[in-house]
mmCIF file of C-alpha atoms in Angstrom:
data_model
loop_
_atom_site.group_PDB
_atom_site.id
_atom_site.type_symbol
_atom_site.label_atom_id
_atom_site.label_comp_id
_atom_site.label_asym_id
_atom_site.label_seq_id
_atom_site.Cartn_x
_atom_site.Cartn_y
_atom_site.Cartn_z
ATOM 1 C CA MET I 655 0.086 0.004 0.475
ATOM 2 C CA PHE I 656 1.463 3.287 -1.191
ATOM 3 C CA ALA I 657 -0.002 7.026 -0.375
ATOM 4 C CA ILE I 658 -0.816 8.879 -3.479
ATOM 5 C CA PRO I 659 -0.657 12.850 -3.571
ATOM 6 C CA VAL I 660 -4.117 14.840 -3.548
ATOM 7 C CA LEU I 661 -4.080 17.480 -6.046
ATOM 8 C CA ALA I 662 -7.853 18.952 -6.016
ATOM 9 C CA GLU I 663 -9.090 19.845 -2.134
ATOM 10 C CA GLY I 664 -12.169 17.716 -1.395
ATOM 11 C CA ASN I 665 -11.221 15.438 -4.320
ATOM 12 C CA PRO I 666 -9.718 12.227 -3.181
ATOM 13 C CA THR I 667 -9.556 10.413 -6.541
ATOM 14 C CA ALA I 668 -7.212 13.141 -8.452
ATOM 15 C CA LEU I 669 -3.756 12.455 -9.293
ATOM 16 C CA SER I 670 -0.757 13.842 -10.615
ATOM 17 C CA PRO I 671 -1.046 14.025 -14.582
ATOM 18 C CA GLY I 672 -0.864 10.185 -16.040
ATOM 19 C CA SER I 673 -2.630 8.075 -18.092
ATOM 20 C CA VAL I 674 -6.334 7.330 -17.897
ATOM 21 C CA TYR I 675 -7.119 4.370 -20.380
ATOM 22 C CA VAL I 676 -10.831 4.600 -21.486
ATOM 23 C CA ILE I 677 -12.375 1.453 -22.679
ATOM 24 C CA PRO I 678 -15.909 1.725 -24.400
ATOM 25 C CA ILE I 679 -18.428 -0.648 -23.742
ATOM 26 C CA GLN I 680 -20.977 0.091 -26.239
ATOM 27 C CA LYS I 681 -24.115 -1.684 -28.373
ATOM 28 C CA GLU I 682 -24.596 -5.182 -27.346
ATOM 29 C CA ILE I 683 -22.324 -7.128 -24.811
ATOM 30 C CA GLN I 684 -20.901 -10.246 -26.744
ATOM 31 C CA LYS I 685 -17.507 -12.022 -27.403
ATOM 32 C CA GLY I 686 -16.241 -9.876 -29.747
ATOM 33 C CA LEU I 687 -16.342 -7.075 -26.913
ATOM 34 C CA VAL I 688 -14.252 -9.654 -24.754
ATOM 35 C CA TYR I 689 -11.042 -9.395 -26.915
ATOM 36 C CA ILE I 690 -11.162 -5.277 -26.979
ATOM 37 C CA VAL I 691 -11.654 -5.014 -23.325
ATOM 38 C CA ARG I 692 -8.863 -7.632 -22.892
ATOM 39 C CA ARG I 693 -6.517 -5.605 -24.794
ATOM 40 C CA GLY I 694 -7.347 -2.589 -23.093
ATOM 41 C CA VAL I 695 -6.835 -3.862 -19.694
ATOM 42 C CA LYS I 696 -3.961 -5.249 -21.038
ATOM 43 C CA ASP I 697 -2.500 -2.288 -22.365
ATOM 44 C CA ALA I 698 -3.362 -0.124 -19.542
ATOM 45 C CA MET I 699 -1.447 -2.214 -16.994
ATOM 46 C CA GLU I 700 1.699 -2.552 -19.082
ATOM 47 C CA ASN I 701 1.973 0.825 -19.265
ATOM 48 C CA ASN I 702 1.256 1.811 -15.678
ATOM 49 C CA ALA I 703 -2.149 3.501 -16.209
ATOM 50 C CA SER I 704 -3.226 5.413 -13.320
ATOM 51 C CA ALA I 705 -6.976 4.546 -13.657
ATOM 52 C CA LEU I 706 -9.096 2.781 -15.889
ATOM 53 C CA VAL I 707 -12.437 3.902 -17.117
ATOM 54 C CA LEU I 708 -15.294 2.212 -18.914
ATOM 55 C CA ASP I 709 -17.436 4.389 -20.995
ATOM 56 C CA MET I 710 -20.479 2.820 -21.126
ATOM 57 C CA ASP I 711 -23.838 2.803 -23.236
ATOM 58 C CA THR I 712 -25.153 -0.486 -23.784
ATOM 59 C CA PRO I 713 -28.792 -2.494 -23.732
ATOM 60 C CA GLY I 714 -27.083 -5.662 -22.323
ATOM 61 C CA GLY I 715 -26.064 -8.910 -23.918
ATOM 62 C CA GLU I 716 -24.548 -12.243 -23.440
ATOM 63 C CA GLY I 717 -23.909 -13.569 -19.875
ATOM 64 C CA GLU I 718 -20.848 -15.435 -20.669
ATOM 65 C CA ALA I 719 -19.120 -12.582 -22.147
ATOM 66 C CA MET I 720 -20.504 -10.355 -19.426
ATOM 67 C CA LYS I 721 -18.862 -12.568 -16.826
ATOM 68 C CA GLU I 722 -15.385 -12.878 -18.925
ATOM 69 C CA ILE I 723 -15.382 -8.852 -18.969
ATOM 70 C CA MET I 724 -16.268 -8.370 -15.170
ATOM 71 C CA GLY I 725 -13.043 -10.937 -14.543
ATOM 72 C CA ILE I 726 -10.551 -8.892 -16.921
ATOM 73 C CA VAL I 727 -12.087 -5.850 -15.407
ATOM 74 C CA ALA I 728 -11.263 -7.170 -11.986
ATOM 75 C CA LYS I 729 -7.496 -7.758 -12.572
ATOM 76 C CA PHE I 730 -6.501 -4.067 -13.069
ATOM 77 C CA GLN I 731 -4.689 -2.574 -10.412
ATOM 78 C CA PRO I 732 -5.068 -0.448 -8.617
ATOM 79 C CA ALA I 733 -8.623 -1.758 -8.147
ATOM 80 C CA ASP I 734 -9.901 1.560 -6.464
ATOM 81 C CA ARG I 735 -9.158 3.342 -9.681
ATOM 82 C CA THR I 736 -11.445 1.783 -11.879
ATOM 83 C CA PHE I 737 -14.696 3.528 -13.070
ATOM 84 C CA THR I 738 -17.448 3.379 -14.929
ATOM 85 C CA TYR I 739 -19.599 6.234 -16.762
ATOM 86 C CA VAL I 740 -22.938 5.625 -17.491
ATOM 87 C CA ASN I 741 -23.765 7.379 -20.618
ATOM 88 C CA LYS I 742 -26.554 6.924 -21.322
ATOM 89 C CA GLU I 743 -27.416 3.335 -20.376
ATOM 90 C CA ALA I 744 -26.359 0.420 -18.316
ATOM 91 C CA PHE I 745 -28.937 -1.831 -18.853
ATOM 92 C CA SER I 746 -28.843 -5.809 -17.955
ATOM 93 C CA ALA I 747 -25.021 -6.853 -18.746
ATOM 94 C CA GLY I 748 -24.278 -3.552 -18.241
ATOM 95 C CA ALA I 749 -25.287 -3.350 -14.934
ATOM 96 C CA PHE I 750 -23.257 -6.000 -14.082
ATOM 97 C CA ILE I 751 -19.965 -4.700 -15.348
ATOM 98 C CA SER I 752 -20.482 -1.306 -13.670
ATOM 99 C CA ALA I 753 -20.675 -3.850 -10.250
ATOM 100 C CA ALA I 754 -17.229 -4.504 -11.274
ATOM 101 C CA THR I 755 -15.521 -1.173 -10.827
ATOM 102 C CA ARG I 756 -14.896 0.880 -7.637
ATOM 103 C CA HIS I 757 -16.993 4.133 -8.733
ATOM 104 C CA ILE I 758 -19.945 4.525 -10.893
ATOM 105 C CA TRP I 759 -20.687 7.873 -12.018
ATOM 106 C CA MET I 760 -23.666 9.136 -14.109
ATOM 107 C CA ALA I 761 -24.412 11.311 -17.235
ATOM 108 C CA PRO I 762 -27.396 13.626 -17.137
ATOM 109 C CA GLY I 763 -30.655 11.854 -17.958
ATOM 110 C CA ALA I 764 -28.606 8.133 -17.865
ATOM 111 C CA ILE I 765 -30.244 4.724 -16.425
ATOM 112 C CA ILE I 766 -28.820 1.802 -14.826
ATOM 113 C CA GLY I 767 -30.304 -1.957 -13.815
ATOM 114 C CA ALA I 768 -33.263 -3.828 -15.088
ATOM 115 C CA ALA I 769 -30.574 -6.840 -14.800
ATOM 116 C CA SER I 770 -33.035 -9.727 -14.489
ATOM 117 C CA PRO I 771 -31.671 -12.706 -16.735
ATOM 118 C CA VAL I 772 -33.298 -13.850 -19.811
ATOM 119 C CA THR I 773 -33.345 -16.067 -22.368
ATOM 120 C CA LEU I 774 -34.150 -15.187 -26.307
ATOM 121 C CA GLY I 775 -36.454 -17.845 -27.785
ATOM 122 C CA GLN I 776 -39.222 -17.786 -30.652
ATOM 123 C CA GLU I 777 -41.909 -16.336 -28.500
ATOM 124 C CA GLY I 778 -39.502 -13.271 -27.309
ATOM 125 C CA PRO I 779 -37.507 -13.149 -23.851
ATOM 126 C CA LYS I 780 -38.714 -14.791 -21.197
ATOM 127 C CA GLU I 781 -37.294 -15.439 -17.514
ATOM 128 C CA LEU I 782 -35.072 -17.879 -16.459
ATOM 129 C CA PRO I 783 -35.753 -20.354 -13.502
ATOM 130 C CA PRO I 784 -35.066 -19.067 -10.018
ATOM 131 C CA LYS I 785 -32.099 -20.985 -9.380
ATOM 132 C CA PHE I 786 -30.489 -19.203 -12.670
ATOM 133 C CA VAL I 787 -31.594 -16.015 -11.335
ATOM 134 C CA SER I 788 -29.888 -16.689 -7.890
ATOM 135 C CA GLY I 789 -26.744 -17.971 -9.539
ATOM 136 C CA PHE I 790 -26.732 -14.276 -11.291
ATOM 137 C CA ALA I 791 -27.741 -12.290 -8.518
ATOM 138 C CA ALA I 792 -24.993 -14.011 -6.505
ATOM 139 C CA VAL I 793 -22.753 -12.777 -9.100
ATOM 140 C CA ILE I 794 -23.486 -9.183 -8.953
ATOM 141 C CA ARG I 795 -23.747 -9.459 -5.161
ATOM 142 C CA ALA I 796 -19.994 -10.547 -5.208
ATOM 143 C CA ALA I 797 -18.814 -7.908 -7.192
ATOM 144 C CA ALA I 798 -20.587 -5.156 -5.601
ATOM 145 C CA GLU I 799 -19.116 -6.090 -2.183
ATOM 146 C CA GLN I 800 -15.739 -6.867 -3.762
ATOM 147 C CA ASN I 801 -16.026 -2.911 -4.880
ATOM 148 C CA SER I 802 -17.668 -1.597 -1.737
ATOM 149 C CA HIS I 803 -21.260 -0.996 -3.463
ATOM 150 C CA ASN I 804 -24.393 -1.891 -1.775
ATOM 151 C CA PRO I 805 -25.189 -5.336 -2.899
ATOM 152 C CA ALA I 806 -28.700 -5.074 -2.066
ATOM 153 C CA VAL I 807 -29.286 -2.394 -4.855
ATOM 154 C CA PHE I 808 -27.759 -4.553 -7.435
ATOM 155 C CA ASP I 809 -29.512 -7.610 -5.920
ATOM 156 C CA ALA I 810 -32.850 -5.942 -6.713
ATOM 157 C CA MET I 811 -31.759 -4.974 -10.084
ATOM 158 C CA VAL I 812 -31.537 -8.837 -10.855
ATOM 159 C CA ASN I 813 -34.193 -10.636 -8.576
ATOM 160 C CA LYS I 814 -37.326 -9.436 -8.632
ATOM 161 C CA GLN I 815 -38.361 -11.007 -5.338
ATOM 162 C CA ALA I 816 -35.618 -9.088 -3.577
ATOM 163 C CA GLY I 817 -37.146 -5.350 -3.085
ATOM 164 C CA LEU I 818 -35.348 -2.715 -1.797
ATOM 165 C CA LYS I 819 -35.883 -1.077 1.638
ATOM 166 C CA ILE I 820 -33.140 1.217 3.407
ATOM 167 C CA ASP I 821 -34.084 2.817 6.824
ATOM 168 C CA GLY I 822 -37.593 1.710 6.428
ATOM 169 C CA ARG I 823 -37.844 3.727 3.071
ATOM 170 C CA GLU I 824 -38.995 1.282 0.065
ATOM 171 C CA ILE I 825 -36.762 1.982 -3.296
ATOM 172 C CA VAL I 826 -38.732 -0.890 -5.197
ATOM 173 C CA ALA I 827 -41.462 -3.158 -3.590
ATOM 174 C CA LYS I 828 -40.995 -6.867 -4.120
ATOM 175 C CA GLY I 829 -41.875 -8.022 -7.572
ATOM 176 C CA ASP I 830 -40.487 -5.492 -9.518
ATOM 177 C CA ILE I 831 -37.072 -4.949 -10.809
ATOM 178 C CA LEU I 832 -34.956 -1.937 -9.695
ATOM 179 C CA THR I 833 -34.248 0.378 -12.456
ATOM 180 C CA LEU I 834 -32.529 3.684 -11.415
ATOM 181 C CA THR I 835 -32.397 7.460 -12.983
ATOM 182 C CA THR I 836 -29.435 9.220 -12.692
ATOM 183 C CA LYS I 837 -31.414 11.582 -9.912
ATOM 184 C CA GLU I 838 -32.015 8.311 -8.329
ATOM 185 C CA ALA I 839 -28.877 6.392 -8.623
ATOM 186 C CA THR I 840 -27.301 9.301 -6.612
ATOM 187 C CA GLN I 841 -29.784 10.525 -4.263
ATOM 188 C CA GLN I 842 -28.807 10.188 -0.675
ATOM 189 C CA VAL I 843 -30.092 7.646 1.457
ATOM 190 C CA GLY I 844 -29.213 6.130 4.855
ATOM 191 C CA ARG I 845 -27.693 7.235 8.081
ATOM 192 C CA PRO I 846 -25.234 8.631 7.713
ATOM 193 C CA PRO I 847 -26.586 9.842 4.435
ATOM 194 C CA LYS I 848 -24.790 8.332 1.054
ATOM 195 C CA PRO I 849 -25.352 7.783 -2.231
ATOM 196 C CA LEU I 850 -27.692 5.146 -3.255
ATOM 197 C CA LEU I 851 -25.359 3.671 -5.862
ATOM 198 C CA ALA I 852 -23.485 6.293 -8.065
ATOM 199 C CA ASP I 853 -20.757 8.656 -7.008
ATOM 200 C CA GLY I 854 -22.273 11.427 -8.610
ATOM 201 C CA VAL I 855 -22.922 13.021 -11.977
ATOM 202 C CA ALA I 856 -20.591 14.536 -14.523
ATOM 203 C CA GLU I 857 -21.906 15.980 -17.631
ATOM 204 C CA SER I 858 -19.204 14.594 -20.077
ATOM 205 C CA LEU I 859 -16.558 12.002 -19.961
ATOM 206 C CA GLU I 860 -13.680 14.719 -20.086
ATOM 207 C CA SER I 861 -15.557 16.389 -17.429
ATOM 208 C CA LEU I 862 -15.277 13.292 -15.090
ATOM 209 C CA ILE I 863 -11.890 12.532 -15.614
ATOM 210 C CA GLU I 864 -10.565 15.999 -14.930
ATOM 211 C CA LYS I 865 -12.521 16.521 -12.053
ATOM 212 C CA HIS I 866 -13.105 13.205 -10.093
ATOM 213 C CA VAL I 867 -10.442 10.815 -11.676
ATOM 214 C CA GLN I 868 -7.169 12.586 -13.052
ATOM 215 C CA SER I 869 -6.358 16.435 -13.304
ATOM 216 C CA GLY I 870 -4.339 16.964 -16.014
ATOM 217 C CA ALA I 871 -4.176 13.600 -17.456
ATOM 218 C CA LYS I 872 -3.208 11.576 -20.811
ATOM 219 C CA ILE I 873 -6.438 10.304 -21.641
ATOM 220 C CA VAL I 874 -5.482 7.185 -23.913
ATOM 221 C CA ARG I 875 -8.874 5.890 -25.568
ATOM 222 C CA VAL I 876 -8.937 2.012 -26.544
ATOM 223 C CA ASN I 877 -10.751 2.142 -30.051
ATOM 224 C CA PRO I 878 -11.491 -1.588 -31.878
ATOM 225 C CA THR I 879 -9.311 -2.406 -34.546
ATOM 226 C CA GLY I 880 -10.190 -3.330 -37.744
ATOM 227 C CA PHE I 881 -10.446 -7.208 -36.892
ATOM 228 C CA GLU I 882 -12.419 -6.549 -33.720
ATOM 229 C CA GLN I 883 -14.915 -4.534 -35.499
ATOM 230 C CA ILE I 884 -15.361 -7.383 -37.961
ATOM 231 C CA GLY I 885 -15.396 -9.826 -34.952
ATOM 232 C CA ARG I 886 -18.250 -8.025 -33.256
ATOM 233 C CA PHE I 887 -20.326 -7.495 -37.048
ATOM 234 C CA ILE I 888 -19.789 -11.349 -37.400
ATOM 235 C CA VAL I 889 -21.539 -11.900 -33.917
ATOM 236 C CA SER I 890 -24.372 -9.523 -34.690
ATOM 237 C CA ILE I 891 -25.143 -11.254 -37.882
ATOM 238 C CA SER I 892 -24.582 -15.052 -36.918
ATOM 239 C CA PRO I 893 -27.974 -15.898 -37.301
ATOM 240 C CA LEU I 894 -27.977 -15.195 -40.809
ATOM 241 C CA LEU I 895 -24.891 -17.028 -41.308
ATOM 242 C CA LEU I 896 -26.439 -20.128 -39.943
ATOM 243 C CA ALA I 897 -29.525 -20.002 -42.137
ATOM 244 C CA ALA I 898 -26.918 -19.205 -44.991
ATOM 245 C CA ALA I 899 -25.242 -22.559 -43.944
ATOM 246 C CA PHE I 900 -28.296 -24.638 -44.033
ATOM 247 C CA LEU I 901 -29.781 -22.765 -47.262
ATOM 248 C CA PHE I 902 -26.473 -23.671 -49.101
ATOM 249 C CA GLY I 903 -26.435 -27.214 -47.610
ATOM 250 C CA TYR I 904 -29.772 -27.730 -48.919
ATOM 251 C CA ILE I 905 -28.718 -26.468 -52.570
ATOM 252 C CA GLU I 906 -25.837 -28.863 -52.353
ATOM 253 C CA PHE I 907 -27.752 -31.783 -51.930
ATOM 254 C CA LYS I 908 -30.192 -30.967 -54.475
ATOM 255 C CA THR I 909 -27.795 -30.314 -56.842
ATOM 256 C CA PRO I 910 -24.914 -32.879 -56.588
ATOM 257 C CA GLY I 911 -21.675 -32.252 -58.304
ATOM 258 C CA LEU I 912 -21.531 -28.404 -58.438
ATOM 259 C CA GLY I 913 -19.511 -28.531 -55.240
ATOM 260 C CA ILE I 914 -19.658 -24.803 -54.947
ATOM 261 C CA PHE I 915 -22.652 -24.606 -52.414
ATOM 262 C CA GLY I 916 -21.001 -27.234 -50.163
ATOM 263 C CA VAL I 917 -18.031 -24.919 -50.117
ATOM 264 C CA LEU I 918 -20.046 -21.903 -48.985
ATOM 265 C CA ALA I 919 -22.151 -23.899 -46.520
ATOM 266 C CA ALA I 920 -18.979 -24.856 -45.059
ATOM 267 C CA ALA I 921 -17.670 -21.326 -45.288
ATOM 268 C CA CYS I 922 -20.517 -19.575 -43.239
ATOM 269 C CA ALA I 923 -20.849 -22.677 -40.581
ATOM 270 C CA LEU I 924 -17.196 -21.729 -39.782
ATOM 271 C CA VAL I 925 -17.611 -17.999 -39.450
ATOM 272 C CA PHE I 926 -20.384 -19.030 -37.454
ATOM 273 C CA PHE I 927 -19.002 -20.757 -35.172
ATOM 274 C CA PHE I 928 -15.144 -19.127 -35.320
ATOM 275 C CA GLY I 929 -15.966 -15.912 -36.483
ATOM 276 C CA HIS I 930 -15.583 -14.372 -32.966
ATOM 277 C CA TYR I 931 -12.260 -15.288 -33.009
ATOM 278 C CA ILE I 932 -11.464 -12.870 -35.535
ATOM 279 C CA ALA I 933 -11.031 -10.377 -32.746
ATOM 280 C CA GLY I 934 -8.451 -11.867 -31.120
ATOM 281 C CA LEU I 935 -6.137 -11.493 -34.334
ATOM 282 C CA SER I 936 -5.742 -7.675 -33.874
ATOM 283 C CA GLY I 937 -2.426 -7.049 -34.967
ATOM 284 C CA TYR I 938 -2.273 -9.846 -38.005
ATOM 285 C CA GLU I 939 -4.365 -8.522 -40.016
ATOM 286 C CA ASN I 940 -2.110 -8.094 -43.319
ATOM 287 C CA LEU I 941 -0.437 -11.501 -42.331
ATOM 288 C CA LEU I 942 -3.716 -13.201 -42.664
ATOM 289 C CA LEU I 943 -4.514 -11.113 -46.044
ATOM 290 C CA LEU I 944 -1.334 -12.694 -47.358
ATOM 291 C CA GLY I 945 -2.245 -15.890 -46.143
ATOM 292 C CA LEU I 946 -5.838 -16.057 -47.416
ATOM 293 C CA GLY I 947 -5.092 -14.610 -50.804
ATOM 294 C CA VAL I 948 -2.486 -17.284 -51.440
ATOM 295 C CA ALA I 949 -5.194 -20.006 -50.201
ATOM 296 C CA LEU I 950 -8.052 -18.822 -52.665
ATOM 297 C CA ILE I 951 -5.275 -18.578 -55.758
ATOM 298 C CA ALA I 952 -4.028 -22.354 -54.759
ATOM 299 C CA ALA I 953 -7.882 -23.435 -54.618
ATOM 300 C CA GLU I 954 -8.324 -21.606 -58.011
ATOM 301 C CA LEU I 955 -5.300 -23.734 -59.433
ATOM 302 C CA PHE I 956 -5.461 -26.887 -58.005
ATOM 303 C CA LEU I 957 -9.257 -27.201 -57.036
ATOM 304 C CA PHE I 958 -11.850 -25.329 -58.850
ATOM 305 C CA PRO I 959 -9.601 -24.349 -62.042
ATOM 306 C CA GLY I 960 -11.444 -22.371 -64.834
ATOM 307 C CA THR I 961 -13.864 -20.640 -61.829
ATOM 308 C CA PHE I 962 -11.921 -17.277 -61.924
ATOM 309 C CA PHE I 963 -13.682 -15.727 -59.207
ATOM 310 C CA LEU I 964 -11.524 -17.554 -56.234
ATOM 311 C CA GLY I 965 -8.344 -16.134 -58.248
ATOM 312 C CA LEU I 966 -9.437 -12.915 -58.527
ATOM 313 C CA ILE I 967 -10.410 -12.428 -55.000
ATOM 314 C CA GLY I 968 -7.285 -14.177 -53.435
ATOM 315 C CA LEU I 969 -5.023 -11.693 -56.170
ATOM 316 C CA GLY I 970 -7.064 -8.722 -54.774
ATOM 317 C CA LEU I 971 -6.202 -10.050 -50.943
ATOM 318 C CA LEU I 972 -2.830 -10.705 -51.991
ATOM 319 C CA LEU I 973 -1.755 -7.440 -53.581
ATOM 320 C CA PHE I 974 -4.190 -5.371 -50.496
ATOM 321 C CA GLY I 975 -2.109 -6.924 -48.061
ATOM 322 C CA ILE I 976 1.270 -6.448 -49.510
ATOM 323 C CA LEU I 977 0.382 -2.605 -50.296
ATOM 324 C CA ASN I 978 -0.929 -2.146 -46.730
ATOM 325 C CA THR I 979 2.138 -3.577 -44.809
ATOM 326 C CA MET I 980 3.837 -0.732 -47.012
ATOM 327 C CA VAL I 981 1.714 2.158 -45.296
ATOM 328 C CA ASP I 982 3.341 3.975 -42.445
ATOM 329 C CA ARG I 983 0.637 4.749 -39.758
ATOM 330 C CA TYR I 984 0.804 7.178 -36.960
ATOM 331 C CA PRO I 985 -1.163 6.900 -33.439
#
């Protein structure tokens, strides 16, 4: 444990100038986002960042991806220098991830909560059985306890049977799921009074960092790389890929001998099952383009001679990869 000098009077989280890493938690929480968060936290720790801020605006998403992200964020040290800026939504999985940071700040008009786990089917969202809800509630309570939040507040966001009363004041009744606005999340409750959930309100991300995280900080934004964006896009269209795989497989079965529809079916299936791993190849884009170009040209020459389009695509990828390696890039 070591002491850190305080620059701003009455502001215990202000530090001397240094780097603050900002990781976007935007749109749907899914596997592709895990790679972005993992890279961001790794870079922040390797470069001795003094704080980590999650810039959050999400409707929620996948439970497994959410838990992975929570685990990754929890590895950042010092743990009391982790922040979530809710700008403007932290629904469902977003609320869980917020609980994994020590400080939560709200943008004006922001919302956090509605974190009851559901499964999606043909009939729309459906609540999970009580034992699964109990398990997820324990996950968010544990994260809240670890980061000095009131676990009962987060429990009420997940378990509608929990309800929430503080000093006899009913915050949410049993049978309802807790969702908080900025005003509600920052209201003073209890004895002695303290914020219900969030530390306070910040007009913007930059204002939050300057006034409450680290005055004069160098802000390092962890932007998704090309492969990470592709990985997230693939996950978003995965139902279409699966449908295309079945369609091409059916056509191949009905018209044996062509082969091309079988190749397309296999390609769609491979992308469906392994597409999100593309995000993990960030930094190897040009090498992969070169390899894929050579593979397509080889397929044209030895497997499908005379089709031409495989060779043309392969040649295009090969040339693009070569040219891309010759281009200087600046931060």
